[in-house]
Amino acid sequence: MLSNINYKEVLLESFHADYILRHEKIFYEVAQINNELLLLEKFHNIEPVLKELWLTDELIVLAIVYRSMFAHLALKFVRITLDPNSETYTLLNFKDDVFRSIAHSEYKSFISQQLKGKLGNKNLTERVIKARNEFLAHKNTAFTTTTDYDSEDYISFNELKDYIFEMNDIFSALTFEISNTYDENKYAKNVRESSISTYETSINKILKKVLSSSEEIVDGEPARFSSLSPTTKELLRGLKILKPST
């Protein structure tokens, strides 16, 4: 990565101001997507645990929130990465303009290697865009039934997660030393890790309160805990609801 090399050394002077402007706009979009992915992944992983602990009402609420968040996240991902409109701020437009403005060929070669294969799954890209065009942003006339479509009919959670990770890789490869252009405490070189460290503790507190309300936890004897699945036990230990030895 070239994150320790000042952007003025990597890029032509004519692109400096535009690079700063667009980097900041995309940074905040990418950071928000990472935050939402973190929360969505928590919900994704906790659904089977709620079922096992008989938290039916909580499961219904979570399903509604999860479905809405998944659709919103997929829409935002397409907006910042794959939107073909040349007049929008997208990561891929940014990448093309950065490449046209790199001052030294060795930097261009290095970045090309970092980006190799990223967001290159043609089938997955087509399905994400199709979800956006036919379901998320529009109500395609092909949907003649009253049954509502779900975003995961087009793309799975794990596929979206993997593509978001690749989005992070691309943004990181296009990030040079630029921290002095941001307001204090609003920037981190590793945009994904900074998001996780900020929000993980708060999310875990909320989930702990929800899961601790289960009668399986409140009234449960140690013998009853033994029947829980290994996945559920691991999650409950991680939230310090169960002791490590349970």
Short mmCIF file of N, CA and C in Angstrom, two decimals, residues 75-236:
data_model
loop_
_atom_site.label_atom_id
_atom_site.label_comp_id
_atom_site.label_asym_id
_atom_site.label_seq_id
_atom_site.Cartn_x
_atom_site.Cartn_y
_atom_site.Cartn_z
N LEU A 75 -28.17 -1.13 -1.80
CA LEU A 75 -28.40 0.07 -2.60
C LEU A 75 -27.23 1.05 -2.47
N LYS A 76 -26.76 1.25 -1.25
CA LYS A 76 -25.64 2.17 -1.03
C LYS A 76 -24.36 1.64 -1.66
N PHE A 77 -24.18 0.32 -1.62
CA PHE A 77 -22.99 -0.27 -2.22
C PHE A 77 -22.96 -0.01 -3.72
N VAL A 78 -24.09 -0.24 -4.39
CA VAL A 78 -24.16 0.02 -5.83
C VAL A 78 -23.93 1.49 -6.11
N ARG A 79 -24.50 2.35 -5.28
CA ARG A 79 -24.38 3.80 -5.49
C ARG A 79 -22.93 4.27 -5.47
N ILE A 80 -22.14 3.76 -4.54
CA ILE A 80 -20.78 4.27 -4.38
C ILE A 80 -19.76 3.51 -5.22
N THR A 81 -20.14 2.34 -5.75
CA THR A 81 -19.16 1.56 -6.52
C THR A 81 -19.52 1.39 -7.99
N LEU A 82 -20.73 0.94 -8.27
CA LEU A 82 -21.06 0.44 -9.61
C LEU A 82 -21.98 1.34 -10.42
N ASP A 83 -22.40 2.46 -9.88
CA ASP A 83 -23.28 3.37 -10.61
C ASP A 83 -22.59 3.81 -11.90
N PRO A 84 -23.17 3.53 -13.07
CA PRO A 84 -22.51 3.86 -14.34
C PRO A 84 -22.56 5.33 -14.72
N ASN A 85 -23.32 6.12 -13.97
CA ASN A 85 -23.45 7.54 -14.30
C ASN A 85 -22.12 8.26 -14.10
N SER A 86 -21.61 8.86 -15.14
CA SER A 86 -20.30 9.51 -15.07
C SER A 86 -20.32 10.79 -14.22
N GLU A 87 -21.50 11.29 -13.88
CA GLU A 87 -21.61 12.53 -13.11
C GLU A 87 -21.83 12.27 -11.63
N THR A 88 -21.60 11.04 -11.18
CA THR A 88 -21.75 10.71 -9.77
C THR A 88 -20.39 10.39 -9.16
N TYR A 89 -20.32 10.53 -7.82
CA TYR A 89 -19.10 10.14 -7.11
C TYR A 89 -19.14 8.63 -6.89
N THR A 90 -18.30 7.91 -7.60
CA THR A 90 -18.20 6.46 -7.39
C THR A 90 -16.74 6.07 -7.24
N LEU A 91 -16.54 4.96 -6.59
CA LEU A 91 -15.19 4.47 -6.36
C LEU A 91 -14.49 4.11 -7.66
N LEU A 92 -15.22 3.52 -8.60
CA LEU A 92 -14.59 3.10 -9.85
C LEU A 92 -14.26 4.30 -10.74
N ASN A 93 -15.10 5.33 -10.74
CA ASN A 93 -14.76 6.57 -11.46
C ASN A 93 -13.52 7.21 -10.84
N PHE A 94 -13.48 7.19 -9.51
CA PHE A 94 -12.34 7.74 -8.78
C PHE A 94 -11.06 6.99 -9.15
N LYS A 95 -11.16 5.67 -9.19
CA LYS A 95 -10.00 4.84 -9.54
C LYS A 95 -9.48 5.20 -10.92
N ASP A 96 -10.38 5.33 -11.90
CA ASP A 96 -9.96 5.66 -13.27
C ASP A 96 -9.25 7.00 -13.33
N ASP A 97 -9.77 7.98 -12.61
CA ASP A 97 -9.16 9.32 -12.64
C ASP A 97 -7.83 9.35 -11.89
N VAL A 98 -7.72 8.57 -10.81
CA VAL A 98 -6.44 8.47 -10.11
C VAL A 98 -5.39 7.88 -11.04
N PHE A 99 -5.75 6.83 -11.75
CA PHE A 99 -4.79 6.19 -12.66
C PHE A 99 -4.33 7.15 -13.76
N ARG A 100 -5.23 7.97 -14.23
CA ARG A 100 -4.86 8.93 -15.28
C ARG A 100 -3.94 10.03 -14.74
N SER A 101 -3.89 10.16 -13.41
CA SER A 101 -3.17 11.28 -12.81
C SER A 101 -1.94 10.85 -12.01
N ILE A 102 -1.58 9.58 -12.07
CA ILE A 102 -0.40 9.11 -11.35
C ILE A 102 0.86 9.62 -12.06
N ALA A 103 1.75 10.16 -11.26
CA ALA A 103 2.92 10.84 -11.83
C ALA A 103 4.05 9.89 -12.21
N HIS A 104 4.11 8.71 -11.59
CA HIS A 104 5.23 7.80 -11.83
C HIS A 104 4.71 6.40 -12.17
N SER A 105 5.28 5.80 -13.19
CA SER A 105 4.80 4.50 -13.68
C SER A 105 4.92 3.39 -12.64
N GLU A 106 5.95 3.47 -11.76
CA GLU A 106 6.12 2.40 -10.77
C GLU A 106 4.97 2.40 -9.76
N TYR A 107 4.43 3.57 -9.47
CA TYR A 107 3.27 3.64 -8.58
C TYR A 107 2.05 3.01 -9.26
N LYS A 108 1.88 3.31 -10.51
CA LYS A 108 0.74 2.77 -11.26
C LYS A 108 0.81 1.24 -11.31
N SER A 109 2.00 0.72 -11.54
CA SER A 109 2.18 -0.73 -11.60
C SER A 109 1.87 -1.38 -10.26
N PHE A 110 2.33 -0.76 -9.18
CA PHE A 110 2.09 -1.30 -7.84
C PHE A 110 0.61 -1.32 -7.51
N ILE A 111 -0.08 -0.22 -7.78
CA ILE A 111 -1.51 -0.14 -7.48
C ILE A 111 -2.30 -1.14 -8.32
N SER A 112 -1.90 -1.31 -9.57
CA SER A 112 -2.58 -2.27 -10.45
C SER A 112 -2.56 -3.67 -9.86
N GLN A 113 -1.43 -4.05 -9.27
CA GLN A 113 -1.33 -5.37 -8.66
C GLN A 113 -2.25 -5.47 -7.44
N GLN A 114 -2.37 -4.39 -6.69
CA GLN A 114 -3.24 -4.38 -5.52
C GLN A 114 -4.71 -4.53 -5.90
N LEU A 115 -5.07 -4.03 -7.06
CA LEU A 115 -6.47 -4.01 -7.49
C LEU A 115 -6.86 -5.21 -8.33
N LYS A 116 -5.92 -6.05 -8.63
CA LYS A 116 -6.16 -7.16 -9.56
C LYS A 116 -7.31 -8.05 -9.08
N GLY A 117 -8.34 -8.18 -9.91
CA GLY A 117 -9.47 -9.05 -9.61
C GLY A 117 -10.53 -8.45 -8.70
N LYS A 118 -10.30 -7.27 -8.14
CA LYS A 118 -11.26 -6.68 -7.21
C LYS A 118 -12.53 -6.22 -7.93
N LEU A 119 -13.67 -6.62 -7.39
CA LEU A 119 -14.99 -6.33 -7.98
C LEU A 119 -15.06 -6.83 -9.43
N GLY A 120 -14.36 -7.93 -9.68
CA GLY A 120 -14.29 -8.45 -11.05
C GLY A 120 -15.17 -9.64 -11.33
N ASN A 121 -15.98 -10.04 -10.35
CA ASN A 121 -16.89 -11.16 -10.55
C ASN A 121 -18.08 -10.68 -11.38
N LYS A 122 -18.06 -11.00 -12.67
CA LYS A 122 -19.08 -10.46 -13.59
C LYS A 122 -20.49 -10.90 -13.21
N ASN A 123 -20.64 -12.18 -12.84
CA ASN A 123 -21.96 -12.70 -12.49
C ASN A 123 -22.51 -12.00 -11.25
N LEU A 124 -21.66 -11.83 -10.25
CA LEU A 124 -22.09 -11.18 -9.01
C LEU A 124 -22.41 -9.71 -9.25
N THR A 125 -21.58 -9.05 -10.04
CA THR A 125 -21.82 -7.64 -10.37
C THR A 125 -23.17 -7.48 -11.06
N GLU A 126 -23.46 -8.34 -12.00
CA GLU A 126 -24.73 -8.26 -12.72
C GLU A 126 -25.92 -8.47 -11.79
N ARG A 127 -25.78 -9.39 -10.82
CA ARG A 127 -26.88 -9.65 -9.89
C ARG A 127 -27.09 -8.50 -8.92
N VAL A 128 -26.01 -7.88 -8.48
CA VAL A 128 -26.14 -6.72 -7.59
C VAL A 128 -26.84 -5.58 -8.31
N ILE A 129 -26.42 -5.31 -9.55
CA ILE A 129 -27.02 -4.23 -10.32
C ILE A 129 -28.48 -4.55 -10.64
N LYS A 130 -28.76 -5.83 -10.92
CA LYS A 130 -30.13 -6.24 -11.20
C LYS A 130 -31.02 -6.03 -9.98
N ALA A 131 -30.50 -6.34 -8.80
CA ALA A 131 -31.26 -6.10 -7.56
C ALA A 131 -31.60 -4.63 -7.42
N ARG A 132 -30.63 -3.79 -7.74
CA ARG A 132 -30.84 -2.34 -7.66
C ARG A 132 -31.89 -1.87 -8.66
N ASN A 133 -31.75 -2.30 -9.91
CA ASN A 133 -32.61 -1.79 -10.98
C ASN A 133 -34.01 -2.37 -10.97
N GLU A 134 -34.15 -3.64 -10.55
CA GLU A 134 -35.44 -4.30 -10.66
C GLU A 134 -36.22 -4.36 -9.35
N PHE A 135 -35.54 -4.10 -8.23
CA PHE A 135 -36.24 -4.26 -6.96
C PHE A 135 -36.01 -3.12 -5.99
N LEU A 136 -34.77 -2.70 -5.81
CA LEU A 136 -34.46 -1.72 -4.78
C LEU A 136 -34.85 -0.30 -5.16
N ALA A 137 -34.45 0.11 -6.37
CA ALA A 137 -34.73 1.48 -6.80
C ALA A 137 -36.01 1.60 -7.60
N HIS A 138 -36.47 0.49 -8.14
CA HIS A 138 -37.67 0.49 -8.99
C HIS A 138 -38.51 -0.75 -8.68
N LYS A 139 -39.75 -0.72 -9.09
CA LYS A 139 -40.62 -1.88 -8.98
C LYS A 139 -40.88 -2.40 -10.39
N ASN A 140 -40.04 -3.35 -10.81
CA ASN A 140 -40.11 -3.83 -12.19
C ASN A 140 -41.47 -4.42 -12.50
N THR A 141 -41.99 -4.14 -13.69
CA THR A 141 -43.32 -4.62 -14.09
C THR A 141 -43.36 -6.14 -14.25
N ALA A 142 -42.17 -6.78 -14.27
CA ALA A 142 -42.15 -8.24 -14.35
C ALA A 142 -42.69 -8.88 -13.09
N PHE A 143 -42.73 -8.12 -11.98
CA PHE A 143 -43.21 -8.66 -10.72
C PHE A 143 -44.73 -8.50 -10.67
N THR A 144 -45.43 -9.49 -11.20
CA THR A 144 -46.89 -9.40 -11.32
C THR A 144 -47.61 -9.99 -10.12
N THR A 145 -46.88 -10.70 -9.23
CA THR A 145 -47.53 -11.28 -8.07
C THR A 145 -47.52 -10.28 -6.92
N THR A 146 -48.30 -10.58 -5.90
CA THR A 146 -48.34 -9.71 -4.73
C THR A 146 -47.21 -10.03 -3.76
N THR A 147 -46.51 -11.15 -4.00
CA THR A 147 -45.40 -11.54 -3.13
C THR A 147 -44.25 -10.55 -3.31
N ASP A 148 -43.78 -10.02 -2.21
CA ASP A 148 -42.70 -9.05 -2.27
C ASP A 148 -41.37 -9.77 -2.42
N TYR A 149 -40.52 -9.24 -3.26
CA TYR A 149 -39.20 -9.83 -3.44
C TYR A 149 -38.27 -9.36 -2.33
N ASP A 150 -37.26 -10.15 -2.08
CA ASP A 150 -36.27 -9.86 -1.07
C ASP A 150 -34.93 -9.65 -1.74
N SER A 151 -34.11 -8.76 -1.19
CA SER A 151 -32.80 -8.50 -1.77
C SER A 151 -31.96 -9.76 -1.86
N GLU A 152 -32.13 -10.66 -0.88
CA GLU A 152 -31.34 -11.89 -0.88
C GLU A 152 -31.83 -12.90 -1.90
N ASP A 153 -32.90 -12.57 -2.64
CA ASP A 153 -33.26 -13.38 -3.80
C ASP A 153 -32.25 -13.15 -4.93
N TYR A 154 -31.52 -12.07 -4.86
CA TYR A 154 -30.55 -11.71 -5.89
C TYR A 154 -29.11 -11.99 -5.46
N ILE A 155 -28.80 -11.69 -4.20
CA ILE A 155 -27.44 -11.77 -3.71
C ILE A 155 -27.48 -12.14 -2.23
N SER A 156 -26.62 -13.07 -1.82
CA SER A 156 -26.62 -13.51 -0.43
C SER A 156 -25.87 -12.52 0.46
N PHE A 157 -26.06 -12.67 1.76
CA PHE A 157 -25.34 -11.81 2.69
C PHE A 157 -23.83 -11.97 2.53
N ASN A 158 -23.37 -13.21 2.45
CA ASN A 158 -21.92 -13.44 2.36
C ASN A 158 -21.34 -12.90 1.06
N GLU A 159 -22.10 -12.95 -0.02
CA GLU A 159 -21.63 -12.39 -1.29
C GLU A 159 -21.51 -10.87 -1.18
N LEU A 160 -22.51 -10.24 -0.59
CA LEU A 160 -22.46 -8.78 -0.42
C LEU A 160 -21.30 -8.40 0.50
N LYS A 161 -21.11 -9.16 1.56
CA LYS A 161 -20.01 -8.90 2.49
C LYS A 161 -18.66 -8.99 1.77
N ASP A 162 -18.47 -10.04 0.99
CA ASP A 162 -17.20 -10.21 0.27
C ASP A 162 -16.95 -9.05 -0.70
N TYR A 163 -18.01 -8.60 -1.35
CA TYR A 163 -17.85 -7.49 -2.31
C TYR A 163 -17.55 -6.18 -1.58
N ILE A 164 -18.12 -6.00 -0.41
CA ILE A 164 -17.82 -4.80 0.38
C ILE A 164 -16.36 -4.84 0.84
N PHE A 165 -15.87 -6.01 1.20
CA PHE A 165 -14.45 -6.13 1.55
C PHE A 165 -13.57 -5.75 0.37
N GLU A 166 -13.96 -6.15 -0.83
CA GLU A 166 -13.19 -5.79 -2.02
C GLU A 166 -13.27 -4.28 -2.28
N MET A 167 -14.42 -3.69 -2.00
CA MET A 167 -14.56 -2.23 -2.09
C MET A 167 -13.54 -1.56 -1.17
N ASN A 168 -13.41 -2.08 0.04
CA ASN A 168 -12.43 -1.55 0.99
C ASN A 168 -11.01 -1.68 0.45
N ASP A 169 -10.71 -2.81 -0.16
CA ASP A 169 -9.37 -3.04 -0.71
C ASP A 169 -9.05 -2.02 -1.79
N ILE A 170 -10.04 -1.73 -2.65
CA ILE A 170 -9.82 -0.76 -3.72
C ILE A 170 -9.59 0.62 -3.14
N PHE A 171 -10.42 1.01 -2.19
CA PHE A 171 -10.26 2.34 -1.60
C PHE A 171 -8.92 2.47 -0.89
N SER A 172 -8.49 1.42 -0.20
CA SER A 172 -7.21 1.44 0.49
C SER A 172 -6.06 1.59 -0.50
N ALA A 173 -6.17 0.90 -1.64
CA ALA A 173 -5.11 0.99 -2.65
C ALA A 173 -5.02 2.38 -3.26
N LEU A 174 -6.12 3.12 -3.23
CA LEU A 174 -6.15 4.47 -3.81
C LEU A 174 -5.92 5.55 -2.76
N THR A 175 -5.62 5.13 -1.53
CA THR A 175 -5.42 6.08 -0.44
C THR A 175 -3.93 6.31 -0.19
N PHE A 176 -3.51 7.54 -0.36
CA PHE A 176 -2.13 7.93 -0.07
C PHE A 176 -2.14 8.75 1.23
N GLU A 177 -1.01 9.24 1.65
CA GLU A 177 -0.96 10.03 2.87
C GLU A 177 -1.71 11.34 2.65
N ILE A 178 -2.84 11.45 3.37
CA ILE A 178 -3.74 12.58 3.14
C ILE A 178 -4.35 13.07 4.45
N SER A 179 -3.92 12.49 5.57
CA SER A 179 -4.58 12.72 6.85
C SER A 179 -4.61 14.19 7.27
N ASN A 180 -3.61 14.97 6.86
CA ASN A 180 -3.59 16.38 7.29
C ASN A 180 -4.64 17.22 6.59
N THR A 181 -5.34 16.67 5.60
CA THR A 181 -6.40 17.41 4.91
C THR A 181 -7.77 17.19 5.56
N TYR A 182 -7.86 16.23 6.49
CA TYR A 182 -9.13 15.93 7.16
C TYR A 182 -9.22 16.65 8.50
N ASP A 183 -10.46 16.87 8.94
CA ASP A 183 -10.66 17.40 10.29
C ASP A 183 -10.15 16.38 11.31
N GLU A 184 -9.64 16.86 12.42
CA GLU A 184 -9.09 15.98 13.45
C GLU A 184 -10.13 14.98 13.93
N ASN A 185 -9.72 13.75 14.12
CA ASN A 185 -10.53 12.63 14.64
C ASN A 185 -11.64 12.18 13.69
N LYS A 186 -11.58 12.61 12.44
CA LYS A 186 -12.60 12.17 11.48
C LYS A 186 -12.03 11.26 10.40
N TYR A 187 -10.77 10.88 10.55
CA TYR A 187 -10.14 10.10 9.50
C TYR A 187 -9.28 8.99 10.10
N ALA A 188 -9.24 7.84 9.42
CA ALA A 188 -8.35 6.74 9.79
C ALA A 188 -7.89 6.07 8.51
N LYS A 189 -6.61 5.72 8.45
CA LYS A 189 -6.09 5.11 7.23
C LYS A 189 -6.80 3.80 6.92
N ASN A 190 -7.05 3.00 7.95
CA ASN A 190 -7.80 1.76 7.75
C ASN A 190 -9.26 2.02 8.08
N VAL A 191 -10.03 2.34 7.08
CA VAL A 191 -11.40 2.79 7.30
C VAL A 191 -12.26 1.68 7.89
N ARG A 192 -12.00 0.44 7.56
CA ARG A 192 -12.82 -0.66 8.07
C ARG A 192 -12.54 -0.92 9.55
N GLU A 193 -11.28 -1.01 9.94
CA GLU A 193 -10.96 -1.29 11.33
C GLU A 193 -11.40 -0.17 12.26
N SER A 194 -11.33 1.06 11.79
CA SER A 194 -11.77 2.18 12.63
C SER A 194 -13.27 2.10 12.89
N SER A 195 -14.03 1.65 11.91
CA SER A 195 -15.48 1.52 12.09
C SER A 195 -15.79 0.43 13.10
N ILE A 196 -15.09 -0.70 12.99
CA ILE A 196 -15.37 -1.82 13.88
C ILE A 196 -15.08 -1.45 15.32
N SER A 197 -13.95 -0.83 15.57
CA SER A 197 -13.57 -0.50 16.94
C SER A 197 -14.53 0.50 17.57
N THR A 198 -15.14 1.35 16.76
CA THR A 198 -16.04 2.38 17.27
C THR A 198 -17.39 1.81 17.67
N TYR A 199 -17.93 0.86 16.90
CA TYR A 199 -19.32 0.46 17.07
C TYR A 199 -19.51 -0.92 17.70
N GLU A 200 -18.49 -1.75 17.72
CA GLU A 200 -18.67 -3.13 18.18
C GLU A 200 -19.16 -3.20 19.62
N THR A 201 -18.57 -2.42 20.51
CA THR A 201 -18.94 -2.48 21.92
C THR A 201 -20.41 -2.09 22.13
N SER A 202 -20.85 -1.05 21.46
CA SER A 202 -22.24 -0.59 21.62
C SER A 202 -23.22 -1.63 21.12
N ILE A 203 -22.92 -2.24 19.98
CA ILE A 203 -23.81 -3.26 19.43
C ILE A 203 -23.90 -4.46 20.36
N ASN A 204 -22.76 -4.88 20.90
CA ASN A 204 -22.75 -6.04 21.79
C ASN A 204 -23.57 -5.79 23.05
N LYS A 205 -23.55 -4.56 23.57
CA LYS A 205 -24.35 -4.23 24.75
C LYS A 205 -25.84 -4.43 24.48
N ILE A 206 -26.27 -3.99 23.31
CA ILE A 206 -27.69 -4.12 22.94
C ILE A 206 -28.07 -5.59 22.80
N LEU A 207 -27.23 -6.36 22.11
CA LEU A 207 -27.52 -7.78 21.89
C LEU A 207 -27.52 -8.54 23.22
N LYS A 208 -26.65 -8.18 24.12
CA LYS A 208 -26.59 -8.85 25.42
C LYS A 208 -27.90 -8.66 26.18
N LYS A 209 -28.46 -7.45 26.14
CA LYS A 209 -29.72 -7.19 26.82
C LYS A 209 -30.86 -8.01 26.22
N VAL A 210 -30.88 -8.11 24.90
CA VAL A 210 -31.93 -8.87 24.22
C VAL A 210 -31.84 -10.34 24.58
N LEU A 211 -30.67 -10.92 24.44
CA LEU A 211 -30.50 -12.36 24.67
C LEU A 211 -30.67 -12.73 26.14
N SER A 212 -30.29 -11.84 27.04
CA SER A 212 -30.39 -12.14 28.47
C SER A 212 -31.84 -12.21 28.93
N SER A 213 -32.77 -11.71 28.13
CA SER A 213 -34.19 -11.74 28.51
C SER A 213 -34.83 -13.10 28.26
N SER A 214 -34.13 -14.00 27.59
CA SER A 214 -34.69 -15.32 27.31
C SER A 214 -34.87 -16.12 28.58
N GLU A 215 -36.00 -16.84 28.70
CA GLU A 215 -36.22 -17.70 29.86
C GLU A 215 -35.17 -18.80 29.92
N GLU A 216 -34.65 -19.17 28.76
CA GLU A 216 -33.59 -20.17 28.73
C GLU A 216 -32.36 -19.68 29.48
N ILE A 217 -32.18 -18.38 29.52
CA ILE A 217 -31.03 -17.80 30.22
C ILE A 217 -31.40 -17.44 31.66
N VAL A 218 -32.56 -16.79 31.84
CA VAL A 218 -32.97 -16.33 33.16
C VAL A 218 -33.22 -17.50 34.11
N ASP A 219 -33.96 -18.51 33.63
CA ASP A 219 -34.37 -19.62 34.49
C ASP A 219 -33.56 -20.89 34.24
N GLY A 220 -32.62 -20.81 33.34
CA GLY A 220 -31.92 -22.03 32.93
C GLY A 220 -30.93 -22.56 33.95
N GLU A 221 -30.93 -23.87 34.10
CA GLU A 221 -29.92 -24.54 34.92
C GLU A 221 -28.75 -24.92 34.01
N PRO A 222 -27.57 -25.12 34.59
CA PRO A 222 -26.41 -25.50 33.77
C PRO A 222 -26.68 -26.70 32.87
N ALA A 223 -27.48 -27.63 33.33
CA ALA A 223 -27.77 -28.82 32.52
C ALA A 223 -28.51 -28.45 31.25
N ARG A 224 -29.36 -27.42 31.31
CA ARG A 224 -30.12 -27.00 30.12
C ARG A 224 -29.21 -26.33 29.11
N PHE A 225 -28.17 -25.65 29.60
CA PHE A 225 -27.24 -25.00 28.68
C PHE A 225 -26.50 -26.01 27.81
N SER A 226 -26.34 -27.23 28.32
CA SER A 226 -25.59 -28.24 27.58
C SER A 226 -26.27 -28.62 26.28
N SER A 227 -27.59 -28.36 26.19
CA SER A 227 -28.32 -28.72 24.97
C SER A 227 -28.22 -27.65 23.88
N LEU A 228 -27.66 -26.50 24.21
CA LEU A 228 -27.53 -25.44 23.22
C LEU A 228 -26.47 -25.82 22.19
N SER A 229 -26.65 -25.33 20.97
CA SER A 229 -25.70 -25.63 19.90
C SER A 229 -24.36 -24.96 20.19
N PRO A 230 -23.26 -25.48 19.65
CA PRO A 230 -21.94 -24.87 19.86
C PRO A 230 -21.89 -23.41 19.40
N THR A 231 -22.59 -23.10 18.30
CA THR A 231 -22.60 -21.73 17.79
C THR A 231 -23.25 -20.78 18.78
N THR A 232 -24.38 -21.21 19.34
CA THR A 232 -25.08 -20.37 20.32
C THR A 232 -24.24 -20.19 21.58
N LYS A 233 -23.64 -21.28 22.04
CA LYS A 233 -22.79 -21.19 23.23
C LYS A 233 -21.64 -20.21 23.01
N GLU A 234 -21.02 -20.31 21.85
CA GLU A 234 -19.88 -19.43 21.56
C GLU A 234 -20.29 -17.97 21.57
N LEU A 235 -21.46 -17.67 20.96
CA LEU A 235 -21.93 -16.29 20.92
C LEU A 235 -22.27 -15.79 22.33
N LEU A 236 -22.91 -16.64 23.13
CA LEU A 236 -23.28 -16.24 24.49
C LEU A 236 -22.05 -16.06 25.38
#
